[in-house]
C-alpha positions as a printed NumPy array, in Angstrom:
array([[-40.258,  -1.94 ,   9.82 ],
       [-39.476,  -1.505,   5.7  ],
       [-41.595,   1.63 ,   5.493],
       [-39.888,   4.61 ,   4.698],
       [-40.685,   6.907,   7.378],
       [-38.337,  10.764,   6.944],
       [-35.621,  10.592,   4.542],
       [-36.372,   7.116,   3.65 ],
       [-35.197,   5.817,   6.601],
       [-37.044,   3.179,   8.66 ],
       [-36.5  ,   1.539,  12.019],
       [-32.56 ,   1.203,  11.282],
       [-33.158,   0.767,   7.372],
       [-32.716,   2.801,   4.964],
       [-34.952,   2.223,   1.995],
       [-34.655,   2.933,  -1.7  ],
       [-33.633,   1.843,  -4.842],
       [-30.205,   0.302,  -6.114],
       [-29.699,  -0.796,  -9.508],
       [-33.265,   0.083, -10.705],
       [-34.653,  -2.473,  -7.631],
       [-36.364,  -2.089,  -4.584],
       [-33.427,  -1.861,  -1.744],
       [-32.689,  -1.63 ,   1.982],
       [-29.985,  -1.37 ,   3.543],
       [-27.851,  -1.066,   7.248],
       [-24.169,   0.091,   8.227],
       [-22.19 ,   0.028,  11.02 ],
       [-18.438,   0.961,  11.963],
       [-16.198,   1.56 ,  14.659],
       [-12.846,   1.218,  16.038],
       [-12.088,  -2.262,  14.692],
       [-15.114,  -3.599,  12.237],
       [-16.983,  -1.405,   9.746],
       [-20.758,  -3.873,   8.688],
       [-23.306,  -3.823,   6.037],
       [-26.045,  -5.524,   4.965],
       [-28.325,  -4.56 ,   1.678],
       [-31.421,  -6.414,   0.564],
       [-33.476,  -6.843,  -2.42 ],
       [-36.864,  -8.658,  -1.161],
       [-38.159,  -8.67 ,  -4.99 ],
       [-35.335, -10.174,  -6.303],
       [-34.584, -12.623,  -2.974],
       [-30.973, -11.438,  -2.784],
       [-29.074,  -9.977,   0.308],
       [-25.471,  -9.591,   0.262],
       [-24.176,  -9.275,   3.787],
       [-20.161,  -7.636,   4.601],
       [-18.972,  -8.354,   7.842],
       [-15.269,  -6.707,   8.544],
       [-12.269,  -6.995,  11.024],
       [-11.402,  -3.925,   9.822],
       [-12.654,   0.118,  10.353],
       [-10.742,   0.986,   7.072],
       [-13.005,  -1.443,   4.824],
       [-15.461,   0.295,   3.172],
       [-18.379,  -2.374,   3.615],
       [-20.829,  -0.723,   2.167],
       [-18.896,  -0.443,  -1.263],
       [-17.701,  -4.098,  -0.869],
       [-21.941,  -5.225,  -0.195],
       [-22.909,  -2.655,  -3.108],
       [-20.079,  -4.086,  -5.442],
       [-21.294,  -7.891,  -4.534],
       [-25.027,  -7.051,  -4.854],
       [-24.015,  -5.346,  -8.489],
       [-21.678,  -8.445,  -9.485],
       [-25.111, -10.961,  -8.633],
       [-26.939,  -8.437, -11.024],
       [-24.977,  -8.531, -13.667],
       [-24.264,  -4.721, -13.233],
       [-20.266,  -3.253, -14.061],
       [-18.332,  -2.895, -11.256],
       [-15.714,  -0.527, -10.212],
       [-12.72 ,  -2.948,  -8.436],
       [-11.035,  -1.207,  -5.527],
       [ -7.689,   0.547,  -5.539],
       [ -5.139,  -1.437,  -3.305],
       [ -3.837,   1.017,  -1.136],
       [ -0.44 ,   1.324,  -0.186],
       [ -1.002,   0.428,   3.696],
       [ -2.016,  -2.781,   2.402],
       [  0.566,  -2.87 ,   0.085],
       [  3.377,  -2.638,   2.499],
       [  1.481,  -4.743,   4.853],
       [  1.281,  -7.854,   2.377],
       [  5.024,  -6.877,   1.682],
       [  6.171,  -7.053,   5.447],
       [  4.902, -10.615,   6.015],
       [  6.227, -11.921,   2.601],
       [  9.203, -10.453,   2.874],
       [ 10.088,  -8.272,   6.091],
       [ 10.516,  -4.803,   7.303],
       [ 13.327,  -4.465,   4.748],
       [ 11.876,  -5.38 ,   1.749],
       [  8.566,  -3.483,   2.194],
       [ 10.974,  -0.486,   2.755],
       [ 12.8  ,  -1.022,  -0.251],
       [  9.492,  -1.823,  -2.157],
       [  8.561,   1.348,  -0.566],
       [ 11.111,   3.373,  -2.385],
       [ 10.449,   1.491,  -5.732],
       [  7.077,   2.231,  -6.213],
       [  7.628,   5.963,  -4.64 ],
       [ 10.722,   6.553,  -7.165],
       [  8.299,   4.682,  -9.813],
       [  5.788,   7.495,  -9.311],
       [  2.991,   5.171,  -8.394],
       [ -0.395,   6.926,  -7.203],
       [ -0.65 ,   6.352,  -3.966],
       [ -0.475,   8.299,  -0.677],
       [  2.782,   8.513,   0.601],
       [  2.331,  10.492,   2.893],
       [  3.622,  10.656,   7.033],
       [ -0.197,   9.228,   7.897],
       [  0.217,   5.829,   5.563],
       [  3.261,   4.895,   7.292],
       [  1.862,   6.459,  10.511],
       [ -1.207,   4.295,  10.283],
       [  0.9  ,   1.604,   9.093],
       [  3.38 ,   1.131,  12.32 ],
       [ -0.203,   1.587,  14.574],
       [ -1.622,  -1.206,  12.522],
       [  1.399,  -3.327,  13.35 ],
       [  1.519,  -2.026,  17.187],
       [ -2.456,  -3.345,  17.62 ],
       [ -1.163,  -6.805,  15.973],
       [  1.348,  -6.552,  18.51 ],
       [  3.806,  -6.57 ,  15.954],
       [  6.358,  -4.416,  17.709],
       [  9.322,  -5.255,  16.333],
       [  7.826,  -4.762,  12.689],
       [  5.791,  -0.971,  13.874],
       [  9.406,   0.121,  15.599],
       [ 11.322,  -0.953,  12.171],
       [  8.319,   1.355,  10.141],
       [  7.718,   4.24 ,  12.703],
       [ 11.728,   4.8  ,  12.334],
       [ 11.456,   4.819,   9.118],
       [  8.946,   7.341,   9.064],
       [ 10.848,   9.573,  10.572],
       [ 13.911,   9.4  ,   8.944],
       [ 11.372,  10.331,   5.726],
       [  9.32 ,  13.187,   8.031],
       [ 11.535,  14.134,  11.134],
       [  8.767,  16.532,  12.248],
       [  6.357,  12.953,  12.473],
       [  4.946,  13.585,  16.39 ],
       [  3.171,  10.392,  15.683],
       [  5.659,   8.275,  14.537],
       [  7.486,   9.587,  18.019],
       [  4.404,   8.811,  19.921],
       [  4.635,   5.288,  18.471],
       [  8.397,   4.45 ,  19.467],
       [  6.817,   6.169,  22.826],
       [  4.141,   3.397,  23.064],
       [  5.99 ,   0.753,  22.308],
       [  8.996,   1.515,  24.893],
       [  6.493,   2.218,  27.567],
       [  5.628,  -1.56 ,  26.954],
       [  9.526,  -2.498,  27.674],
       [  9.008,  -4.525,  24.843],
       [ 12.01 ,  -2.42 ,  22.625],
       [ 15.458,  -0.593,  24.143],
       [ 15.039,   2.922,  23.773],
       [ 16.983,   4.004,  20.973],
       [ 17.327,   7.872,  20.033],
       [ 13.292,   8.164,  20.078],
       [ 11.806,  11.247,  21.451],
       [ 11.979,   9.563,  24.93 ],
       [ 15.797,   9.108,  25.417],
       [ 16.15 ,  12.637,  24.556],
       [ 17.164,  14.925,  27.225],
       [ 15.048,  18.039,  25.532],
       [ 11.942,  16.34 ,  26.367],
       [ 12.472,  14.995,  29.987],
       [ 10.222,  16.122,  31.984],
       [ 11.308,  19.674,  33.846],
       [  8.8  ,  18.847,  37.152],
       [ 10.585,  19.277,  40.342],
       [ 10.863,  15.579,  42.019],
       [  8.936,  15.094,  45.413],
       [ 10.772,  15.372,  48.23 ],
       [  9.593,  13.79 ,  51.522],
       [  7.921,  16.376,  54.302],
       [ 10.779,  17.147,  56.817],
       [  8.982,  17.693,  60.52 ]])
């Protein structure tokens, strides 16, 4: 099962080396959890990352905790500003992670603010059924980006659940009713 077979991969495993030791390791990710698992059978050490979360990297996070047991430097991750504004919003609302928003952007602070961070943003808050909180962002987005189709398609989602009054989204507006002729019943 630990033999490297082509492109030192084996049953599932792929096997190597990793901070001058004998490795293997597995990954796994999809909508919702990203996994990894390394091992060093020399050195009796496995660090194992299991994540609610397709954005993790687990494979970093395992690498950077099998490194850390080794002794090896480590590279800390970046906080990104999803996360950011996230953290911000349950601390201190919608409002304040806006105006934190405009801080750090007017600060000049690395990070991507682009339309797909706040895009990504207001779809993380829809799947946590925070709808209130992803309306309050995806309107936001668009007052930065008025050309954001996703940040309409958001406002979309969340009216279709009747859980917000349509407001001036893309829905209310007459341009994009839909131009289908209505059935009319069969006359005999």
């Amino acid at each position: 099962m630990f033999t490297p077979f082509r492109n030192n991969y084996g049953f599932g495993w792929r096997i190597g080396e990793r901070f001058g030791r004998r490795e293997m390791d597995h990954s796994g990710s999809d909508n919702g959890f990203s996994t990894y698992i390394i091992r060093f059978p020399n050195d009796g050490l496995t660090a194992m990352v299991l994540s609610n979360s397709d954005r993790a990297s687990a494979s970093r996070v395992g690498n950077a905790m099998a490194g850390i047991a080794f002794g090896e430097p480590v590279t800390l991750p970046v906080a990104q500003l999803r996360d950011i504004l996230w953290d911000r919003i349950d601390r201190d609302g919608v409002a304040g992670a806006i105006a934190h928003y405009r801080d750090m952007k007017r600060s000049g602070a690395k990070l991507d603010f682009s339309d797909d961070t706040l895009v990504g943003l207001g779809y993380d808050l829809f799947a946590a059924r925070r709808y209130t909180d992803a309306e309050a962002i995806f309107r936001f987005n668009l007052k930065l980006y008025p050309r954001s189709a996703y940040s309409h398609d958001g406002l979309a989602d969340i009216a279709s659940l009747g859980v917000i009054r349509r407001k001036r989204s893309c829905c209310s507006d007459s341009r994009w009713r839909s131009t289908r002729p209505t059935a009319t019943p069969a006359t005999r």
